Amino acid sequence: MSPAPTLRRLLQILTDGVDKIEAVYSDAGETFPALEASSLNTADPAEALRADPAVAAAILNIMAAAAQISATVCNPAVAALNASQAFHVSACLRVASELNVVELLRDAGPQGLHAAAIAAPSNADPALLARILRVLATHHVFLEVAPDVFANNRISSALDKGRTPAALFANRMERLDGNGVTALAEFFSDDVIKSAAHLADTLLDPRAGELPYNRAFGTEEPLYRALQRPEHAYRLKRFGLGMAGTTATEPPDTIFRGYDWGALAPGSVLVDVGGGLGHVALEVAQRHPALRVVVQDLEFQTEDAKKHWAVHFPEHVAAGMVEFQAHDFFDAQPVSNARVFFLRYIVHNWADEPLTKVLRNLRAAAQPSTELVVVEKILYVAAATSAGAEDAVPGAARPTAPAPLLPNWGVGKAELYYYDMAVHNMLGAGERTLGGFVDVLQRGGWKLARVHHCAGSQLSHLVAVPA
Ligand SMILES: C[S@@+](CC[C@H](N)C(=O)[O-])C[C@H]1O[C@@H](n2cnc3c(N)ncnc32)[C@H](O)[C@@H]1O
């Protein structure tokens, strides 16, 4: 096919997407939020409308088509070299976050602040900071409103830690408490970027059992064990908060867009296996308070989980409806009356062999009525395929992107492929296709019974029953 029709078809996808968004917003009497807005208000109905399934579908097409049309027209050498330098955006973002730039700019409002004033509280070099912020502004994170003068936009505001700059500079340990997205962004742009830099080296010069993370940090210890050391208390806390921040990229009620929690009988036991803070089971229990919850994680996480529940759902704690168990999921599962074993963002952290052990431990403790609810993103390949495994499991079939977009929506779903690399670099694991889930569940003694794709989200709920 000649390039001209492809460009036109990509343009048509963009036009159709914008038309759809305008129609939905017009019907609702709203205007699509401007990128230039100096703050992000997630409670604004115009923001909430982005999760409307028709709008979310149009956004996905637009993101994919915009990236593909740009890739099509760009000088290929420029595109390749830009890809090879994408790490600068990540490195600059961490600087902005560590220097609390978003919060300094929040106080300054739309007229912005000169780089000299932004740099002053941290004694950073103002000229260098201006260059760093310009890299970000060029990628639509911050606005450069006048030479060397920067202001927040909706994207930078998503990283607002919600405290005064003075409070943030005064207490490093608590600086990320107010925004899990920022905790996640700092984890990615610190621990993960350093590890990713060693990916090729560990492939070219493999050493048994060594991941990019191990080579980057000069340690043989796995990430989760290393984070338990007292000297890594800040990194551990940042990791836990970051995991809670993963919910922010999804519609706020994503956990209710799949598995039917309301169908569980009162008193049913929901075990959040490797639950971290237990923050998602908490959301479920807030809506369905007759459910009993057990939050399990390694001992070092359990204290943080207790604190989290004490703040966010003290009623359930006081009623004795939630229990916090220090439990290593490679050991025998202590709960034998679970209605649901819930695993969110656990499966993708483990390669098939160790994961099979985890699944077998859960299977050994399961009743015939126990369901395993796995919350993960299901990998699409970038090539067109026949549906295969997706046809065989109820609910699993998914649409693919309209041609000439990449069948997996390309950059529109970039986040999924970044996670795939992050879990490899840090943990030696990865995301799975549906066939990959079917196989590993089977090895662990479970049968994938059905799948719920959460509308407006990349997450799916995979429901398995004892095989
Ligand atoms: C990616 S986080 C997911 C946390 C939580 N499920 C969520 O959705 O936010 C993985 C969790 O697995 C826990 N974990 C790692 N190894 C574990 C083990 N051997 N036993 C129990 N939990 C473990 C970690 O401490 C961490 O809280």
JSON list of N, CA, C and O in Angstrom, two decimals, residues 239-275:
[
{"chain": "A", "resi": 239, "resn": "PHE", "atom": "N", "xyz": [8.11, 2.10, 47.14]},
{"chain": "A", "resi": 239, "resn": "PHE", "atom": "CA", "xyz": [7.58, 1.00, 46.34]},
{"chain": "A", "resi": 239, "resn": "PHE", "atom": "C", "xyz": [6.13, 0.68, 46.73]},
{"chain": "A", "resi": 239, "resn": "PHE", "atom": "O", "xyz": [5.25, 0.55, 45.87]},
{"chain": "A", "resi": 240, "resn": "GLY", "atom": "N", "xyz": [5.90, 0.59, 48.05]},
{"chain": "A", "resi": 240, "resn": "GLY", "atom": "CA", "xyz": [4.54, 0.28, 48.53]},
{"chain": "A", "resi": 240, "resn": "GLY", "atom": "C", "xyz": [3.54, 1.35, 48.11]},
{"chain": "A", "resi": 240, "resn": "GLY", "atom": "O", "xyz": [2.44, 1.04, 47.61]},
{"chain": "A", "resi": 241, "resn": "LEU", "atom": "N", "xyz": [3.93, 2.61, 48.27]},
{"chain": "A", "resi": 241, "resn": "LEU", "atom": "CA", "xyz": [3.04, 3.71, 47.86]},
{"chain": "A", "resi": 241, "resn": "LEU", "atom": "C", "xyz": [2.83, 3.68, 46.34]},
{"chain": "A", "resi": 241, "resn": "LEU", "atom": "O", "xyz": [1.73, 3.96, 45.84]},
{"chain": "A", "resi": 242, "resn": "GLY", "atom": "N", "xyz": [3.89, 3.35, 45.63]},
{"chain": "A", "resi": 242, "resn": "GLY", "atom": "CA", "xyz": [3.80, 3.29, 44.17]},
{"chain": "A", "resi": 242, "resn": "GLY", "atom": "C", "xyz": [2.81, 2.22, 43.72]},
{"chain": "A", "resi": 242, "resn": "GLY", "atom": "O", "xyz": [2.05, 2.43, 42.77]},
{"chain": "A", "resi": 243, "resn": "MET", "atom": "N", "xyz": [2.81, 1.09, 44.41]},
{"chain": "A", "resi": 243, "resn": "MET", "atom": "CA", "xyz": [1.85, 0.03, 44.04]},
{"chain": "A", "resi": 243, "resn": "MET", "atom": "C", "xyz": [0.42, 0.54, 44.25]},
{"chain": "A", "resi": 243, "resn": "MET", "atom": "O", "xyz": [-0.47, 0.28, 43.43]},
{"chain": "A", "resi": 244, "resn": "ALA", "atom": "N", "xyz": [0.21, 1.27, 45.35]},
{"chain": "A", "resi": 244, "resn": "ALA", "atom": "CA", "xyz": [-1.13, 1.84, 45.56]},
{"chain": "A", "resi": 244, "resn": "ALA", "atom": "C", "xyz": [-1.43, 2.85, 44.44]},
{"chain": "A", "resi": 244, "resn": "ALA", "atom": "O", "xyz": [-2.58, 3.00, 44.01]},
{"chain": "A", "resi": 245, "resn": "GLY", "atom": "N", "xyz": [-0.39, 3.52, 43.93]},
{"chain": "A", "resi": 245, "resn": "GLY", "atom": "CA", "xyz": [-0.57, 4.51, 42.86]},
{"chain": "A", "resi": 245, "resn": "GLY", "atom": "C", "xyz": [-0.97, 3.90, 41.53]},
{"chain": "A", "resi": 245, "resn": "GLY", "atom": "O", "xyz": [-1.44, 4.61, 40.64]},
{"chain": "A", "resi": 246, "resn": "THR", "atom": "N", "xyz": [-0.80, 2.58, 41.38]},
{"chain": "A", "resi": 246, "resn": "THR", "atom": "CA", "xyz": [-1.15, 1.96, 40.10]},
{"chain": "A", "resi": 246, "resn": "THR", "atom": "C", "xyz": [-2.65, 2.12, 39.80]},
{"chain": "A", "resi": 246, "resn": "THR", "atom": "O", "xyz": [-3.05, 2.08, 38.64]},
{"chain": "A", "resi": 247, "resn": "THR", "atom": "N", "xyz": [-3.46, 2.30, 40.83]},
{"chain": "A", "resi": 247, "resn": "THR", "atom": "CA", "xyz": [-4.91, 2.43, 40.59]},
{"chain": "A", "resi": 247, "resn": "THR", "atom": "C", "xyz": [-5.24, 3.75, 39.88]},
{"chain": "A", "resi": 247, "resn": "THR", "atom": "O", "xyz": [-6.28, 3.86, 39.24]},
{"chain": "A", "resi": 248, "resn": "ALA", "atom": "N", "xyz": [-4.35, 4.74, 40.00]},
{"chain": "A", "resi": 248, "resn": "ALA", "atom": "CA", "xyz": [-4.68, 6.07, 39.46]},
{"chain": "A", "resi": 248, "resn": "ALA", "atom": "C", "xyz": [-4.71, 6.11, 37.94]},
{"chain": "A", "resi": 248, "resn": "ALA", "atom": "O", "xyz": [-5.30, 7.02, 37.36]},
{"chain": "A", "resi": 249, "resn": "THR", "atom": "N", "xyz": [-4.07, 5.13, 37.29]},
{"chain": "A", "resi": 249, "resn": "THR", "atom": "CA", "xyz": [-4.09, 5.14, 35.83]},
{"chain": "A", "resi": 249, "resn": "THR", "atom": "C", "xyz": [-5.35, 4.44, 35.30]},
{"chain": "A", "resi": 249, "resn": "THR", "atom": "O", "xyz": [-5.55, 4.34, 34.09]},
{"chain": "A", "resi": 250, "resn": "GLU", "atom": "N", "xyz": [-6.14, 3.94, 36.20]},
{"chain": "A", "resi": 250, "resn": "GLU", "atom": "CA", "xyz": [-7.36, 3.23, 35.81]},
{"chain": "A", "resi": 250, "resn": "GLU", "atom": "C", "xyz": [-8.56, 4.05, 36.26]},
{"chain": "A", "resi": 250, "resn": "GLU", "atom": "O", "xyz": [-8.45, 4.85, 37.18]},
{"chain": "A", "resi": 251, "resn": "PRO", "atom": "N", "xyz": [-9.73, 3.83, 35.63]},
{"chain": "A", "resi": 251, "resn": "PRO", "atom": "CA", "xyz": [-10.93, 4.48, 36.17]},
{"chain": "A", "resi": 251, "resn": "PRO", "atom": "C", "xyz": [-11.07, 4.12, 37.65]},
{"chain": "A", "resi": 251, "resn": "PRO", "atom": "O", "xyz": [-10.73, 3.00, 38.05]},
{"chain": "A", "resi": 252, "resn": "PRO", "atom": "N", "xyz": [-11.56, 5.05, 38.48]},
{"chain": "A", "resi": 252, "resn": "PRO", "atom": "CA", "xyz": [-11.55, 4.84, 39.92]},
{"chain": "A", "resi": 252, "resn": "PRO", "atom": "C", "xyz": [-12.29, 3.58, 40.38]},
{"chain": "A", "resi": 252, "resn": "PRO", "atom": "O", "xyz": [-11.96, 3.01, 41.40]},
{"chain": "A", "resi": 253, "resn": "ASP", "atom": "N", "xyz": [-13.28, 3.14, 39.61]},
{"chain": "A", "resi": 253, "resn": "ASP", "atom": "CA", "xyz": [-14.05, 1.97, 40.04]},
{"chain": "A", "resi": 253, "resn": "ASP", "atom": "C", "xyz": [-13.67, 0.71, 39.26]},
{"chain": "A", "resi": 253, "resn": "ASP", "atom": "O", "xyz": [-14.47, -0.20, 39.13]},
{"chain": "A", "resi": 254, "resn": "THR", "atom": "N", "xyz": [-12.42, 0.65, 38.75]},
{"chain": "A", "resi": 254, "resn": "THR", "atom": "CA", "xyz": [-12.03, -0.48, 37.89]},
{"chain": "A", "resi": 254, "resn": "THR", "atom": "C", "xyz": [-12.27, -1.83, 38.56]},
{"chain": "A", "resi": 254, "resn": "THR", "atom": "O", "xyz": [-12.69, -2.78, 37.91]},
{"chain": "A", "resi": 255, "resn": "ILE", "atom": "N", "xyz": [-12.03, -1.90, 39.86]},
{"chain": "A", "resi": 255, "resn": "ILE", "atom": "CA", "xyz": [-12.15, -3.19, 40.54]},
{"chain": "A", "resi": 255, "resn": "ILE", "atom": "C", "xyz": [-13.60, -3.69, 40.50]},
{"chain": "A", "resi": 255, "resn": "ILE", "atom": "O", "xyz": [-13.86, -4.88, 40.67]},
{"chain": "A", "resi": 256, "resn": "PHE", "atom": "N", "xyz": [-14.54, -2.77, 40.23]},
{"chain": "A", "resi": 256, "resn": "PHE", "atom": "CA", "xyz": [-15.95, -3.17, 40.15]},
{"chain": "A", "resi": 256, "resn": "PHE", "atom": "C", "xyz": [-16.42, -3.36, 38.70]},
{"chain": "A", "resi": 256, "resn": "PHE", "atom": "O", "xyz": [-17.61, -3.51, 38.45]},
{"chain": "A", "resi": 257, "resn": "ARG", "atom": "N", "xyz": [-15.50, -3.30, 37.76]},
{"chain": "A", "resi": 257, "resn": "ARG", "atom": "CA", "xyz": [-15.87, -3.44, 36.35]},
{"chain": "A", "resi": 257, "resn": "ARG", "atom": "C", "xyz": [-15.61, -4.84, 35.81]},
{"chain": "A", "resi": 257, "resn": "ARG", "atom": "O", "xyz": [-15.61, -5.06, 34.60]},
{"chain": "A", "resi": 258, "resn": "GLY", "atom": "N", "xyz": [-15.33, -5.80, 36.73]},
{"chain": "A", "resi": 258, "resn": "GLY", "atom": "CA", "xyz": [-15.06, -7.15, 36.29]},
{"chain": "A", "resi": 258, "resn": "GLY", "atom": "C", "xyz": [-15.80, -8.15, 37.15]},
{"chain": "A", "resi": 258, "resn": "GLY", "atom": "O", "xyz": [-17.02, -8.28, 37.05]},
{"chain": "A", "resi": 259, "resn": "TYR", "atom": "N", "xyz": [-15.07, -8.78, 38.05]},
{"chain": "A", "resi": 259, "resn": "TYR", "atom": "CA", "xyz": [-15.63, -9.81, 38.94]},
{"chain": "A", "resi": 259, "resn": "TYR", "atom": "C", "xyz": [-16.77, -9.20, 39.75]},
{"chain": "A", "resi": 259, "resn": "TYR", "atom": "O", "xyz": [-16.68, -8.06, 40.21]},
{"chain": "A", "resi": 260, "resn": "ASP", "atom": "N", "xyz": [-17.85, -10.01, 39.94]},
{"chain": "A", "resi": 260, "resn": "ASP", "atom": "CA", "xyz": [-19.03, -9.50, 40.66]},
{"chain": "A", "resi": 260, "resn": "ASP", "atom": "C", "xyz": [-18.88, -9.75, 42.16]},
{"chain": "A", "resi": 260, "resn": "ASP", "atom": "O", "xyz": [-19.32, -10.78, 42.69]},
{"chain": "A", "resi": 261, "resn": "TRP", "atom": "N", "xyz": [-18.27, -8.80, 42.85]},
{"chain": "A", "resi": 261, "resn": "TRP", "atom": "CA", "xyz": [-18.03, -8.94, 44.30]},
{"chain": "A", "resi": 261, "resn": "TRP", "atom": "C", "xyz": [-19.35, -8.99, 45.06]},
{"chain": "A", "resi": 261, "resn": "TRP", "atom": "O", "xyz": [-19.44, -9.63, 46.10]},
{"chain": "A", "resi": 262, "resn": "GLY", "atom": "N", "xyz": [-20.36, -8.33, 44.51]},
{"chain": "A", "resi": 262, "resn": "GLY", "atom": "CA", "xyz": [-21.66, -8.26, 45.18]},
{"chain": "A", "resi": 262, "resn": "GLY", "atom": "C", "xyz": [-22.36, -9.62, 45.24]},
{"chain": "A", "resi": 262, "resn": "GLY", "atom": "O", "xyz": [-23.27, -9.82, 46.04]},
{"chain": "A", "resi": 263, "resn": "ALA", "atom": "N", "xyz": [-21.93, -10.56, 44.40]},
{"chain": "A", "resi": 263, "resn": "ALA", "atom": "CA", "xyz": [-22.57, -11.88, 44.38]},
{"chain": "A", "resi": 263, "resn": "ALA", "atom": "C", "xyz": [-22.05, -12.77, 45.50]},
{"chain": "A", "resi": 263, "resn": "ALA", "atom": "O", "xyz": [-22.59, -13.86, 45.73]},
{"chain": "A", "resi": 264, "resn": "LEU", "atom": "N", "xyz": [-21.01, -12.34, 46.20]},
{"chain": "A", "resi": 264, "resn": "LEU", "atom": "CA", "xyz": [-20.46, -13.17, 47.28]},
{"chain": "A", "resi": 264, "resn": "LEU", "atom": "C", "xyz": [-21.36, -13.09, 48.50]},
{"chain": "A", "resi": 264, "resn": "LEU", "atom": "O", "xyz": [-21.84, -12.00, 48.86]},
{"chain": "A", "resi": 265, "resn": "ALA", "atom": "N", "xyz": [-21.59, -14.23, 49.13]},
{"chain": "A", "resi": 265, "resn": "ALA", "atom": "CA", "xyz": [-22.47, -14.26, 50.31]},
{"chain": "A", "resi": 265, "resn": "ALA", "atom": "C", "xyz": [-21.84, -13.48, 51.47]},
{"chain": "A", "resi": 265, "resn": "ALA", "atom": "O", "xyz": [-20.61, -13.44, 51.59]},
{"chain": "A", "resi": 266, "resn": "PRO", "atom": "N", "xyz": [-22.69, -12.87, 52.32]},
{"chain": "A", "resi": 266, "resn": "PRO", "atom": "CA", "xyz": [-22.14, -12.17, 53.50]},
{"chain": "A", "resi": 266, "resn": "PRO", "atom": "C", "xyz": [-21.26, -13.12, 54.30]},
{"chain": "A", "resi": 266, "resn": "PRO", "atom": "O", "xyz": [-21.57, -14.30, 54.44]},
{"chain": "A", "resi": 267, "resn": "GLY", "atom": "N", "xyz": [-20.14, -12.57, 54.80]},
{"chain": "A", "resi": 267, "resn": "GLY", "atom": "CA", "xyz": [-19.22, -13.40, 55.60]},
{"chain": "A", "resi": 267, "resn": "GLY", "atom": "C", "xyz": [-18.19, -14.14, 54.76]},
{"chain": "A", "resi": 267, "resn": "GLY", "atom": "O", "xyz": [-17.29, -14.78, 55.31]},
{"chain": "A", "resi": 268, "resn": "SER", "atom": "N", "xyz": [-18.33, -14.06, 53.42]},
{"chain": "A", "resi": 268, "resn": "SER", "atom": "CA", "xyz": [-17.33, -14.73, 52.56]},
{"chain": "A", "resi": 268, "resn": "SER", "atom": "C", "xyz": [-15.94, -14.17, 52.85]},
{"chain": "A", "resi": 268, "resn": "SER", "atom": "O", "xyz": [-15.78, -12.97, 53.11]},
{"chain": "A", "resi": 269, "resn": "VAL", "atom": "N", "xyz": [-14.95, -15.04, 52.75]},
{"chain": "A", "resi": 269, "resn": "VAL", "atom": "CA", "xyz": [-13.57, -14.64, 53.07]},
{"chain": "A", "resi": 269, "resn": "VAL", "atom": "C", "xyz": [-12.81, -14.34, 51.77]},
{"chain": "A", "resi": 269, "resn": "VAL", "atom": "O", "xyz": [-12.72, -15.20, 50.88]},
{"chain": "A", "resi": 270, "resn": "LEU", "atom": "N", "xyz": [-12.30, -13.12, 51.72]},
{"chain": "A", "resi": 270, "resn": "LEU", "atom": "CA", "xyz": [-11.52, -12.67, 50.57]},
{"chain": "A", "resi": 270, "resn": "LEU", "atom": "C", "xyz": [-10.06, -12.55, 51.04]},
{"chain": "A", "resi": 270, "resn": "LEU", "atom": "O", "xyz": [-9.76, -11.75, 51.94]},
{"chain": "A", "resi": 271, "resn": "VAL", "atom": "N", "xyz": [-9.18, -13.34, 50.46]},
{"chain": "A", "resi": 271, "resn": "VAL", "atom": "CA", "xyz": [-7.78, -13.31, 50.86]},
{"chain": "A", "resi": 271, "resn": "VAL", "atom": "C", "xyz": [-6.98, -12.55, 49.81]},
{"chain": "A", "resi": 271, "resn": "VAL", "atom": "O", "xyz": [-6.91, -12.97, 48.65]},
{"chain": "A", "resi": 272, "resn": "ASP", "atom": "N", "xyz": [-6.43, -11.41, 50.20]},
{"chain": "A", "resi": 272, "resn": "ASP", "atom": "CA", "xyz": [-5.63, -10.58, 49.29]},
{"chain": "A", "resi": 272, "resn": "ASP", "atom": "C", "xyz": [-4.18, -11.07, 49.40]},
{"chain": "A", "resi": 272, "resn": "ASP", "atom": "O", "xyz": [-3.44, -10.68, 50.31]},
{"chain": "A", "resi": 273, "resn": "VAL", "atom": "N", "xyz": [-3.80, -11.95, 48.48]},
{"chain": "A", "resi": 273, "resn": "VAL", "atom": "CA", "xyz": [-2.50, -12.63, 48.56]},
{"chain": "A", "resi": 273, "resn": "VAL", "atom": "C", "xyz": [-1.42, -11.72, 47.98]},
{"chain": "A", "resi": 273, "resn": "VAL", "atom": "O", "xyz": [-1.52, -11.30, 46.83]},
{"chain": "A", "resi": 274, "resn": "GLY", "atom": "N", "xyz": [-0.40, -11.41, 48.78]},
{"chain": "A", "resi": 274, "resn": "GLY", "atom": "CA", "xyz": [0.60, -10.44, 48.34]},
{"chain": "A", "resi": 274, "resn": "GLY", "atom": "C", "xyz": [-0.08, -9.09, 48.13]},
{"chain": "A", "resi": 274, "resn": "GLY", "atom": "O", "xyz": [0.15, -8.38, 47.17]},
{"chain": "A", "resi": 275, "resn": "GLY", "atom": "N", "xyz": [-0.92, -8.74, 49.10]},
{"chain": "A", "resi": 275, "resn": "GLY", "atom": "CA", "xyz": [-1.82, -7.59, 48.96]},
{"chain": "A", "resi": 275, "resn": "GLY", "atom": "C", "xyz": [-1.15, -6.24, 49.13]},
{"chain": "A", "resi": 275, "resn": "GLY", "atom": "O", "xyz": [-1.79, -5.21, 48.90]}
]
